[in-house]
PDB file of C-alpha atoms and ligand atoms in Angstrom:
ATOM      1  CA  UNK A   1       0.032   0.054   0.030  1.00  0.00           C
ATOM      2  CA  UNK A   2       1.381   3.491  -1.006  1.00  0.00           C
ATOM      3  CA  UNK A   3       2.034   6.177   1.459  1.00  0.00           C
ATOM      4  CA  UNK A   4      -0.580   8.927   0.774  1.00  0.00           C
ATOM      5  CA  UNK A   5      -1.201  12.351   2.033  1.00  0.00           C
ATOM      6  CA  UNK A   6      -4.658  13.772   2.759  1.00  0.00           C
ATOM      7  CA  UNK A   7      -6.027  17.222   3.855  1.00  0.00           C
ATOM      8  CA  UNK A   8      -7.883  17.717   7.089  1.00  0.00           C
ATOM      9  CA  UNK A   9      -9.947  20.519   8.518  1.00  0.00           C
ATOM     10  CA  UNK A  10     -11.027  20.657  12.179  1.00  0.00           C
ATOM     11  CA  UNK A  11     -14.146  22.773  11.557  1.00  0.00           C
ATOM     12  CA  UNK A  12     -15.146  25.850  13.653  1.00  0.00           C
ATOM     13  CA  UNK A  13     -17.616  23.923  15.812  1.00  0.00           C
ATOM     14  CA  UNK A  14     -15.033  21.505  17.041  1.00  0.00           C
ATOM     15  CA  UNK A  15     -12.415  24.228  17.564  1.00  0.00           C
ATOM     16  CA  UNK A  16     -15.054  25.976  19.662  1.00  0.00           C
ATOM     17  CA  UNK A  17     -15.382  22.910  21.835  1.00  0.00           C
ATOM     18  CA  UNK A  18     -11.720  22.879  22.571  1.00  0.00           C
ATOM     19  CA  UNK A  19     -11.050  19.409  21.206  1.00  0.00           C
ATOM     20  CA  UNK A  20      -8.276  20.130  18.737  1.00  0.00           C
ATOM     21  CA  UNK A  21      -5.940  17.924  20.899  1.00  0.00           C
ATOM     22  CA  UNK A  22      -8.522  15.140  21.350  1.00  0.00           C
ATOM     23  CA  UNK A  23      -8.947  15.038  17.563  1.00  0.00           C
ATOM     24  CA  UNK A  24      -5.227  14.914  16.885  1.00  0.00           C
ATOM     25  CA  UNK A  25      -4.933  12.154  19.342  1.00  0.00           C
ATOM     26  CA  UNK A  26      -7.426  10.024  17.486  1.00  0.00           C
ATOM     27  CA  UNK A  27      -5.607  10.868  14.172  1.00  0.00           C
ATOM     28  CA  UNK A  28      -2.195   9.897  15.675  1.00  0.00           C
ATOM     29  CA  UNK A  29      -3.529   6.718  17.403  1.00  0.00           C
ATOM     30  CA  UNK A  30      -4.835   5.722  13.907  1.00  0.00           C
ATOM     31  CA  UNK A  31      -1.163   5.674  12.723  1.00  0.00           C
ATOM     32  CA  UNK A  32      -1.594   8.805  10.621  1.00  0.00           C
ATOM     33  CA  UNK A  33       1.313  11.440  10.959  1.00  0.00           C
ATOM     34  CA  UNK A  34       0.613  15.195  11.121  1.00  0.00           C
ATOM     35  CA  UNK A  35       3.001  16.655   8.325  1.00  0.00           C
ATOM     36  CA  UNK A  36       1.877  20.168   8.659  1.00  0.00           C
ATOM     37  CA  UNK A  37      -0.844  22.153  10.730  1.00  0.00           C
ATOM     38  CA  UNK A  38      -1.974  25.604  11.421  1.00  0.00           C
ATOM     39  CA  UNK A  39      -5.016  27.557  12.784  1.00  0.00           C
ATOM     40  CA  UNK A  40      -6.682  29.949  10.373  1.00  0.00           C
ATOM     41  CA  UNK A  41      -9.943  31.729   9.950  1.00  0.00           C
ATOM     42  CA  UNK A  42     -11.275  31.685   6.397  1.00  0.00           C
ATOM     43  CA  UNK A  43     -12.862  34.596   4.665  1.00  0.00           C
ATOM     44  CA  UNK A  44     -16.259  33.899   3.034  1.00  0.00           C
ATOM     45  CA  UNK A  45     -14.404  34.055  -0.433  1.00  0.00           C
ATOM     46  CA  UNK A  46     -11.890  31.475   0.689  1.00  0.00           C
ATOM     47  CA  UNK A  47     -14.546  29.166   2.044  1.00  0.00           C
ATOM     48  CA  UNK A  48     -16.495  29.492  -1.203  1.00  0.00           C
ATOM     49  CA  UNK A  49     -13.226  28.687  -3.258  1.00  0.00           C
ATOM     50  CA  UNK A  50     -12.593  25.680  -1.043  1.00  0.00           C
ATOM     51  CA  UNK A  51     -16.133  24.305  -1.515  1.00  0.00           C
ATOM     52  CA  UNK A  52     -16.547  25.313  -5.145  1.00  0.00           C
ATOM     53  CA  UNK A  53     -17.385  21.842  -6.032  1.00  0.00           C
ATOM     54  CA  UNK A  54     -20.497  22.154  -3.965  1.00  0.00           C
ATOM     55  CA  UNK A  55     -21.594  25.546  -5.386  1.00  0.00           C
ATOM     56  CA  UNK A  56     -24.801  24.261  -6.873  1.00  0.00           C
ATOM     57  CA  UNK A  57     -25.841  22.437  -3.738  1.00  0.00           C
ATOM     58  CA  UNK A  58     -28.670  23.747  -1.558  1.00  0.00           C
ATOM     59  CA  UNK A  59     -26.493  23.848   1.484  1.00  0.00           C
ATOM     60  CA  UNK A  60     -23.554  25.758  -0.121  1.00  0.00           C
ATOM     61  CA  UNK A  61     -24.482  29.247   1.320  1.00  0.00           C
ATOM     62  CA  UNK A  62     -24.923  28.012   4.968  1.00  0.00           C
ATOM     63  CA  UNK A  63     -21.817  25.766   4.744  1.00  0.00           C
ATOM     64  CA  UNK A  64     -19.548  28.670   3.630  1.00  0.00           C
ATOM     65  CA  UNK A  65     -21.031  30.867   6.367  1.00  0.00           C
ATOM     66  CA  UNK A  66     -20.298  28.163   8.941  1.00  0.00           C
ATOM     67  CA  UNK A  67     -16.875  27.481   7.655  1.00  0.00           C
ATOM     68  CA  UNK A  68     -15.748  31.134   8.115  1.00  0.00           C
ATOM     69  CA  UNK A  69     -17.720  31.574  11.423  1.00  0.00           C
ATOM     70  CA  UNK A  70     -14.659  30.951  13.595  1.00  0.00           C
ATOM     71  CA  UNK A  71     -11.121  29.553  13.357  1.00  0.00           C
ATOM     72  CA  UNK A  72     -10.431  26.130  11.812  1.00  0.00           C
ATOM     73  CA  UNK A  73      -7.311  23.856  12.064  1.00  0.00           C
ATOM     74  CA  UNK A  74      -6.061  22.877   8.697  1.00  0.00           C
ATOM     75  CA  UNK A  75      -3.630  19.924   8.568  1.00  0.00           C
ATOM     76  CA  UNK A  76      -1.736  17.621   6.106  1.00  0.00           C
ATOM     77  CA  UNK A  77      -1.871  13.935   7.283  1.00  0.00           C
ATOM     78  CA  UNK A  78       0.305  11.259   5.930  1.00  0.00           C
ATOM     79  CA  UNK A  79       0.370   7.399   6.089  1.00  0.00           C
ATOM     80  CA  UNK A  80      -0.568   4.174   4.387  1.00  0.00           C
ATOM     81  CA  UNK A  81      -3.969   4.541   2.727  1.00  0.00           C
ATOM     82  CA  UNK A  82      -4.287   7.954   4.389  1.00  0.00           C
ATOM     83  CA  UNK A  83      -7.449   9.160   2.422  1.00  0.00           C
ATOM     84  CA  UNK A  84      -9.653   6.142   3.120  1.00  0.00           C
ATOM     85  CA  UNK A  85      -8.224   5.737   6.636  1.00  0.00           C
ATOM     86  CA  UNK A  86      -8.934   9.336   7.695  1.00  0.00           C
ATOM     87  CA  UNK A  87     -12.487   9.216   6.319  1.00  0.00           C
ATOM     88  CA  UNK A  88     -13.061   5.967   8.280  1.00  0.00           C
ATOM     89  CA  UNK A  89     -11.963   7.496  11.554  1.00  0.00           C
ATOM     90  CA  UNK A  90     -13.929  10.656  10.663  1.00  0.00           C
ATOM     91  CA  UNK A  91     -17.245   8.719  10.450  1.00  0.00           C
ATOM     92  CA  UNK A  92     -20.330   9.345   8.194  1.00  0.00           C
ATOM     93  CA  UNK A  93     -21.136  12.922   7.036  1.00  0.00           C
ATOM     94  CA  UNK A  94     -24.274  12.857   9.136  1.00  0.00           C
ATOM     95  CA  UNK A  95     -23.336  12.166  12.738  1.00  0.00           C
ATOM     96  CA  UNK A  96     -26.697  10.377  13.128  1.00  0.00           C
ATOM     97  CA  UNK A  97     -25.106   7.651  10.783  1.00  0.00           C
ATOM     98  CA  UNK A  98     -21.565   7.762  12.296  1.00  0.00           C
ATOM     99  CA  UNK A  99     -20.133   4.757  13.930  1.00  0.00           C
ATOM    100  CA  UNK A 100     -19.149   4.738  17.653  1.00  0.00           C
ATOM    101  CA  UNK A 101     -15.778   6.166  18.342  1.00  0.00           C
ATOM    102  CA  UNK A 102     -15.481   8.160  15.137  1.00  0.00           C
ATOM    103  CA  UNK A 103     -14.660  11.822  15.268  1.00  0.00           C
ATOM    104  CA  UNK A 104     -18.064  12.799  13.974  1.00  0.00           C
ATOM    105  CA  UNK A 105     -19.871  10.637  16.450  1.00  0.00           C
ATOM    106  CA  UNK A 106     -18.031  12.281  19.284  1.00  0.00           C
ATOM    107  CA  UNK A 107     -17.768  15.995  18.092  1.00  0.00           C
ATOM    108  CA  UNK A 108     -20.262  16.609  15.269  1.00  0.00           C
ATOM    109  CA  UNK A 109     -23.376  18.761  16.100  1.00  0.00           C
ATOM    110  CA  UNK A 110     -25.322  18.137  12.990  1.00  0.00           C
ATOM    111  CA  UNK A 111     -24.741  17.242   9.277  1.00  0.00           C
ATOM    112  CA  UNK A 112     -23.280  20.667   8.524  1.00  0.00           C
ATOM    113  CA  UNK A 113     -21.321  21.388  11.806  1.00  0.00           C
ATOM    114  CA  UNK A 114     -19.839  17.969  11.584  1.00  0.00           C
ATOM    115  CA  UNK A 115     -16.377  18.605  13.206  1.00  0.00           C
ATOM    116  CA  UNK A 116     -14.051  17.537  10.405  1.00  0.00           C
ATOM    117  CA  UNK A 117     -13.384  17.518   6.745  1.00  0.00           C
ATOM    118  CA  UNK A 118     -11.189  15.036   4.957  1.00  0.00           C
ATOM    119  CA  UNK A 119     -10.268  14.704   1.238  1.00  0.00           C
ATOM    120  CA  UNK A 120     -12.137  12.119  -0.739  1.00  0.00           C
ATOM    121  CA  UNK A 121      -9.528  11.172  -3.523  1.00  0.00           C
ATOM    122  CA  UNK A 122      -5.956  11.697  -4.264  1.00  0.00           C
ATOM    123  CA  UNK A 123      -6.611  14.447  -6.895  1.00  0.00           C
ATOM    124  CA  UNK A 124      -8.788  16.370  -4.426  1.00  0.00           C
ATOM    125  CA  UNK A 125      -6.246  15.896  -1.653  1.00  0.00           C
ATOM    126  CA  UNK A 126      -3.486  17.503  -3.891  1.00  0.00           C
ATOM    127  CA  UNK A 127      -5.606  20.543  -4.743  1.00  0.00           C
ATOM    128  CA  UNK A 128      -6.858  20.988  -1.102  1.00  0.00           C
ATOM    129  CA  UNK A 129      -3.366  20.749   0.280  1.00  0.00           C
ATOM    130  CA  UNK A 130      -1.998  23.417  -2.156  1.00  0.00           C
ATOM    131  CA  UNK A 131      -4.983  25.575  -1.333  1.00  0.00           C
ATOM    132  CA  UNK A 132      -3.693  26.035   2.184  1.00  0.00           C
ATOM    133  CA  UNK A 133      -0.009  25.067   2.367  1.00  0.00           C
ATOM    134  CA  UNK A 134       3.068  25.991   0.202  1.00  0.00           C
ATOM    135  CA  UNK A 135       5.980  23.425  -0.401  1.00  0.00           C
ATOM    136  CA  UNK A 136       8.096  25.109   2.411  1.00  0.00           C
ATOM    137  CA  UNK A 137       5.525  24.150   5.029  1.00  0.00           C
ATOM    138  CA  UNK A 138       5.379  20.553   4.002  1.00  0.00           C
ATOM    139  CA  UNK A 139       8.322  19.189   5.937  1.00  0.00           C
ATOM    140  CA  UNK A 140       7.207  15.509   6.090  1.00  0.00           C
TER     141      UNK A 140
HETATM  142  P1  RTP B 201     -16.216  16.868   3.947  1.00  0.00           P
HETATM  143  O1  RTP B 201     -16.065  17.215   2.507  1.00  0.00           O
HETATM  144  O2  RTP B 201     -16.359  18.061   4.686  1.00  0.00           O
HETATM  145  O3  RTP B 201     -15.015  15.956   4.404  1.00  0.00           O
HETATM  146  O4  RTP B 201     -17.548  15.944   4.163  1.00  0.00           O
HETATM  147  P2  RTP B 201     -18.167  14.837   3.396  1.00  0.00           P
HETATM  148  O5  RTP B 201     -17.321  14.455   2.168  1.00  0.00           O
HETATM  149  O6  RTP B 201     -18.489  13.747   4.342  1.00  0.00           O
HETATM  150  O7  RTP B 201     -19.461  15.521   2.832  1.00  0.00           O
HETATM  151  P3  RTP B 201     -19.748  16.227   1.477  1.00  0.00           P
HETATM  152  O8  RTP B 201     -20.922  15.613   0.731  1.00  0.00           O
HETATM  153  O9  RTP B 201     -18.515  16.539   0.662  1.00  0.00           O
HETATM  154  O10 RTP B 201     -20.296  17.715   2.053  1.00  0.00           O
HETATM  155  C1  RTP B 201     -19.374  18.648   2.525  1.00  0.00           C
HETATM  156  C2  RTP B 201     -19.871  19.294   3.845  1.00  0.00           C
HETATM  157  O11 RTP B 201     -21.118  20.069   3.413  1.00  0.00           O
HETATM  158  C3  RTP B 201     -21.849  19.898   4.572  1.00  0.00           C
HETATM  159  N1  RTP B 201     -23.153  19.343   4.287  1.00  0.00           N
HETATM  160  N2  RTP B 201     -24.254  19.816   4.642  1.00  0.00           N
HETATM  161  N3  RTP B 201     -27.003  20.337   5.063  1.00  0.00           N
HETATM  162  C4  RTP B 201     -26.612  19.289   4.359  1.00  0.00           C
HETATM  163  O12 RTP B 201     -27.477  18.391   3.931  1.00  0.00           O
HETATM  164  C5  RTP B 201     -25.216  18.990   4.204  1.00  0.00           C
HETATM  165  N4  RTP B 201     -24.675  18.051   3.537  1.00  0.00           N
HETATM  166  C6  RTP B 201     -23.249  18.166   3.522  1.00  0.00           C
HETATM  167  C7  RTP B 201     -21.107  19.125   5.680  1.00  0.00           C
HETATM  168  O13 RTP B 201     -20.335  20.069   6.521  1.00  0.00           O
HETATM  169  C8  RTP B 201     -20.185  18.206   4.780  1.00  0.00           C
HETATM  170  O14 RTP B 201     -19.080  17.906   5.636  1.00  0.00           O
HETATM  171 MG1   MG B 202     -16.509  15.995   0.746  1.00  0.00          MG
END
């Protein structure tokens, strides 16, 4: 299995709950390594750019408002099968469907304020990582 990188956001509702460290612990205990990380607050335009793929969805406006409503923690995670592994420990998009012990089961408030984002494919991971990090910040 190849070593992959994926992109993570700890969303504003989880940052507000003061559980950044708890989420990092789950990530590290899964075997994934935090290659880079920083706390940011997105502008509306930055959130709209990040979620451009969802621009036609009915929840796009409220999602972008939520994502810039407070600070987030953006990170690059690395490990074997990192993209699928991170989505597994995140749990289902809707926390009502998320398995016990997953990050969303523990920390999501609802389907929108669902605590974390993780890339869904190698191509989107590469685009999302470069949206927030430059090469000098990716020290491995
Ligand atoms: P993410 O992209 O954040 O990792 O989440 P995901 O793949 O599990 O879900 P996706 O379908 O890509 O949706 C992106 C984010 O939009 C919000 N959402 N709201 N109100 C709704 O029905 C709804 N559906 C999705 C969530 O914040 C979701 O993570
Ligand atoms: Mg998604």
